Structures are given as C-alpha cells and as structure tokens.
mmCIF file of N, CA and C in Angstrom:
data_model
loop_
_atom_site.group_PDB
_atom_site.id
_atom_site.type_symbol
_atom_site.label_atom_id
_atom_site.label_comp_id
_atom_site.label_asym_id
_atom_site.label_seq_id
_atom_site.Cartn_x
_atom_site.Cartn_y
_atom_site.Cartn_z
ATOM 1 N N UNK A 6 153.058 97.816 150.353
ATOM 2 C CA UNK A 6 154.184 97.968 150.780
ATOM 3 C C UNK A 6 155.151 96.924 149.815
ATOM 4 N N UNK A 7 156.323 97.408 149.333
ATOM 5 C CA UNK A 7 157.122 96.267 148.209
ATOM 6 C C UNK A 7 157.866 95.372 149.393
ATOM 7 N N UNK A 8 157.977 94.204 148.491
ATOM 8 C CA UNK A 8 159.144 93.253 149.496
ATOM 9 C C UNK A 8 160.383 93.655 149.460
ATOM 10 N N UNK A 9 161.169 93.570 150.072
ATOM 11 C CA UNK A 9 162.646 94.191 150.370
ATOM 12 C C UNK A 9 163.707 93.188 149.424
ATOM 13 N N UNK A 10 164.476 93.837 149.155
ATOM 14 C CA UNK A 10 165.884 93.269 148.219
ATOM 15 C C UNK A 10 166.290 92.607 149.148
ATOM 16 N N UNK A 11 166.981 91.134 149.346
ATOM 17 C CA UNK A 11 167.541 90.464 149.758
ATOM 18 C C UNK A 11 169.175 90.104 149.315
ATOM 19 N N UNK A 12 170.175 90.508 150.153
ATOM 20 C CA UNK A 12 171.529 90.425 149.581
ATOM 21 C C UNK A 12 172.079 88.688 149.829
ATOM 22 N N UNK A 13 172.834 88.497 148.805
ATOM 23 C CA UNK A 13 173.334 86.914 149.043
ATOM 24 C C UNK A 13 173.883 86.858 150.264
ATOM 25 N N UNK A 14 173.540 85.315 150.740
ATOM 26 C CA UNK A 14 173.982 85.196 152.195
ATOM 27 C C UNK A 14 172.959 85.524 153.465
ATOM 28 N N UNK A 15 172.110 86.623 152.919
ATOM 29 C CA UNK A 15 171.142 86.593 153.593
ATOM 30 C C UNK A 15 169.809 85.419 154.361
ATOM 31 N N UNK A 16 169.729 85.205 155.185
ATOM 32 C CA UNK A 16 168.620 83.947 155.517
ATOM 33 C C UNK A 16 167.228 84.411 154.802
ATOM 34 N N UNK A 17 166.688 83.479 154.278
ATOM 35 C CA UNK A 17 165.387 83.665 153.531
ATOM 36 C C UNK A 17 164.705 83.228 154.490
ATOM 37 N N UNK A 18 163.675 84.726 154.274
ATOM 38 C CA UNK A 18 162.465 84.894 155.237
ATOM 39 C C UNK A 18 161.232 83.911 154.771
ATOM 40 N N UNK A 19 160.839 83.924 153.882
ATOM 41 C CA UNK A 19 159.737 83.231 153.073
ATOM 42 C C UNK A 19 160.010 81.994 152.388
ATOM 43 N N UNK A 20 159.694 80.908 152.098
ATOM 44 C CA UNK A 20 159.856 79.653 150.814
ATOM 45 C C UNK A 20 159.370 80.279 149.606
ATOM 46 N N UNK A 21 160.157 79.720 148.930
ATOM 47 C CA UNK A 21 159.739 80.724 147.219
ATOM 48 C C UNK A 21 160.629 80.644 146.302
ATOM 49 N N UNK A 22 160.455 81.295 145.079
ATOM 50 C CA UNK A 22 161.273 81.385 144.094
ATOM 51 C C UNK A 22 161.864 82.692 144.445
ATOM 52 N N UNK A 23 162.789 83.166 144.053
ATOM 53 C CA UNK A 23 163.298 84.530 144.603
ATOM 54 C C UNK A 23 164.403 84.906 143.324
ATOM 55 N N UNK A 24 163.792 86.262 142.272
ATOM 56 C CA UNK A 24 164.140 86.680 141.373
ATOM 57 C C UNK A 24 165.623 87.096 141.094
ATOM 58 N N UNK A 25 166.585 87.202 140.772
ATOM 59 C CA UNK A 25 167.825 87.924 140.455
ATOM 60 C C UNK A 25 167.863 89.364 139.893
ATOM 61 N N UNK A 26 167.808 90.605 140.958
ATOM 62 C CA UNK A 26 167.846 91.922 140.297
ATOM 63 C C UNK A 26 168.847 92.307 140.099
ATOM 64 N N UNK A 27 169.039 93.520 138.800
ATOM 65 C CA UNK A 27 170.439 94.191 139.058
ATOM 66 C C UNK A 27 170.860 95.445 140.066
ATOM 67 N N UNK A 28 171.871 96.268 139.886
ATOM 68 C CA UNK A 28 172.020 96.882 140.977
ATOM 69 C C UNK A 28 170.584 98.299 140.815
ATOM 70 N N UNK A 29 170.225 98.904 139.381
ATOM 71 C CA UNK A 29 169.223 99.595 139.254
ATOM 72 C C UNK A 29 168.185 98.951 139.347
ATOM 73 N N UNK A 30 168.039 97.405 139.937
ATOM 74 C CA UNK A 30 166.110 97.094 140.394
ATOM 75 C C UNK A 30 165.930 96.447 138.943
ATOM 76 N N UNK A 31 166.278 96.221 137.768
ATOM 77 C CA UNK A 31 165.853 95.239 136.745
ATOM 78 C C UNK A 31 165.664 94.040 136.915
ATOM 79 N N UNK A 32 164.876 93.261 136.037
ATOM 80 C CA UNK A 32 164.594 91.770 136.752
ATOM 81 C C UNK A 32 165.498 91.304 135.618
ATOM 82 N N UNK A 33 166.318 90.057 136.092
ATOM 83 C CA UNK A 33 167.122 89.694 135.085
ATOM 84 C C UNK A 33 166.657 88.301 134.631
ATOM 85 N N UNK A 34 165.579 88.062 134.897
ATOM 86 C CA UNK A 34 164.815 86.761 134.538
ATOM 87 C C UNK A 34 165.775 85.623 135.067
ATOM 88 N N UNK A 35 166.280 85.650 136.368
ATOM 89 C CA UNK A 35 166.881 84.110 136.770
ATOM 90 C C UNK A 35 166.127 84.016 138.215
ATOM 91 N N UNK A 36 165.944 82.591 138.125
ATOM 92 C CA UNK A 36 165.588 82.576 140.025
ATOM 93 C C UNK A 36 166.015 81.576 140.346
ATOM 94 N N UNK A 37 165.568 81.454 141.807
ATOM 95 C CA UNK A 37 166.695 80.314 142.494
ATOM 96 C C UNK A 37 165.494 80.215 143.593
ATOM 97 N N UNK A 38 165.414 78.908 144.158
ATOM 98 C CA UNK A 38 164.518 78.474 144.731
ATOM 99 C C UNK A 38 165.076 78.969 146.179
ATOM 100 N N UNK A 39 164.115 79.250 147.225
ATOM 101 C CA UNK A 39 164.798 79.508 148.308
ATOM 102 C C UNK A 39 164.332 79.014 149.703
ATOM 103 N N UNK A 40 164.720 78.397 150.655
ATOM 104 C CA UNK A 40 163.856 77.826 151.573
ATOM 105 C C UNK A 40 163.828 78.673 152.633
ATOM 106 N N UNK A 41 162.847 78.543 153.377
ATOM 107 C CA UNK A 41 163.004 79.207 154.590
ATOM 108 C C UNK A 41 163.869 79.433 155.531
ATOM 109 N N UNK A 42 164.889 80.077 156.267
ATOM 110 C CA UNK A 42 165.750 79.782 157.406
ATOM 111 C C UNK A 42 167.227 79.292 156.414
ATOM 112 N N UNK A 43 167.470 79.163 155.469
ATOM 113 C CA UNK A 43 168.217 78.914 154.899
ATOM 114 C C UNK A 43 169.204 80.199 154.143
ATOM 115 N N UNK A 44 170.154 80.373 153.738
ATOM 116 C CA UNK A 44 170.943 81.421 153.158
ATOM 117 C C UNK A 44 171.188 81.663 151.508
ATOM 118 N N UNK A 45 170.837 82.545 150.942
ATOM 119 C CA UNK A 45 170.584 82.800 149.803
ATOM 120 C C UNK A 45 172.052 82.395 149.204
ATOM 121 N N UNK A 46 172.270 81.974 147.947
ATOM 122 C CA UNK A 46 173.708 81.575 147.095
ATOM 123 C C UNK A 46 174.341 83.103 146.581
ATOM 124 N N UNK A 47 175.498 82.875 146.395
ATOM 125 C CA UNK A 47 175.788 83.935 145.728
ATOM 126 C C UNK A 47 175.381 84.425 144.419
ATOM 127 N N UNK A 48 175.537 85.786 143.920
ATOM 128 C CA UNK A 48 174.743 86.345 142.760
ATOM 129 C C UNK A 48 175.687 85.779 141.714
ATOM 130 N N UNK A 49 175.470 86.215 140.583
ATOM 131 C CA UNK A 49 176.193 85.842 139.520
ATOM 132 C C UNK A 49 177.441 87.091 139.389
ATOM 133 N N UNK A 50 176.935 88.429 139.293
ATOM 134 C CA UNK A 50 177.613 89.377 139.427
ATOM 135 C C UNK A 50 177.824 90.172 141.016
ATOM 136 N N UNK A 51 178.789 91.054 141.131
ATOM 137 C CA UNK A 51 178.668 92.014 142.390
ATOM 138 C C UNK A 51 177.192 92.818 142.173
ATOM 139 N N UNK A 52 176.853 93.203 143.143
ATOM 140 C CA UNK A 52 175.705 94.113 143.335
ATOM 141 C C UNK A 52 174.333 93.993 142.953
ATOM 142 N N UNK A 53 174.221 92.523 142.262
ATOM 143 C CA UNK A 53 172.852 91.753 142.186
ATOM 144 C C UNK A 53 172.180 91.704 143.466
ATOM 145 N N UNK A 54 171.239 91.698 143.593
ATOM 146 C CA UNK A 54 169.811 91.184 144.937
ATOM 147 C C UNK A 54 169.158 90.050 144.434
ATOM 148 N N UNK A 55 168.481 89.628 145.769
ATOM 149 C CA UNK A 55 167.436 88.753 145.512
ATOM 150 C C UNK A 55 165.925 89.376 145.920
ATOM 151 N N UNK A 56 164.728 88.841 145.065
ATOM 152 C CA UNK A 56 163.388 89.983 145.479
ATOM 153 C C UNK A 56 162.578 88.290 145.516
ATOM 154 N N UNK A 57 161.562 88.052 146.302
ATOM 155 C CA UNK A 57 160.568 87.086 146.302
ATOM 156 C C UNK A 57 159.614 87.331 145.246
ATOM 157 N N UNK A 58 159.816 86.534 144.044
ATOM 158 C CA UNK A 58 158.788 86.361 142.786
ATOM 159 C C UNK A 58 157.428 85.826 143.148
ATOM 160 N N UNK A 59 157.890 84.468 143.352
ATOM 161 C CA UNK A 59 157.195 83.502 143.518
ATOM 162 C C UNK A 59 156.571 82.916 144.641
ATOM 163 N N UNK A 60 155.769 82.915 146.259
ATOM 164 C CA UNK A 60 156.118 82.054 147.422
ATOM 165 C C UNK A 60 155.272 80.784 147.116
ATOM 166 N N UNK A 61 155.971 79.727 147.952
ATOM 167 C CA UNK A 61 155.547 78.912 147.799
ATOM 168 C C UNK A 61 154.319 78.785 148.428
ATOM 169 N N UNK A 62 153.444 77.545 148.060
ATOM 170 C CA UNK A 62 151.975 77.686 148.489
ATOM 171 C C UNK A 62 151.797 76.612 149.401
#
C-alpha cells in the first residue's frame, strides 16, 4: 500500500521528511521536516503535494 499524498495545511500524521511532489506525481527533490500533529506549510507552486519520504527513527 502506498503512502497517501498530503495537501498543504493538512496535519502531519507521522514525523519525518516530506518530499514535495508535482501535480503529476513527480518528485521535485525538495523536502520539509514535518512534526506529528503540526500542519504542512504551503508548497512553492499550486497543485503540489507532500509525501513521507523518510520517517523519523
């Protein structure tokens, strides 16, 4: 099962590094640190989403 993409402003379900993905699903090689329970910041461009790429150990 693949991890769901999260929209900016959604609450972070798991702490870790979240990659920014384009509208077609391509990884843009930009990451932000997400802390469980906090919200994700706005993306650089509309239509982009976040996906967990490295969970905090």
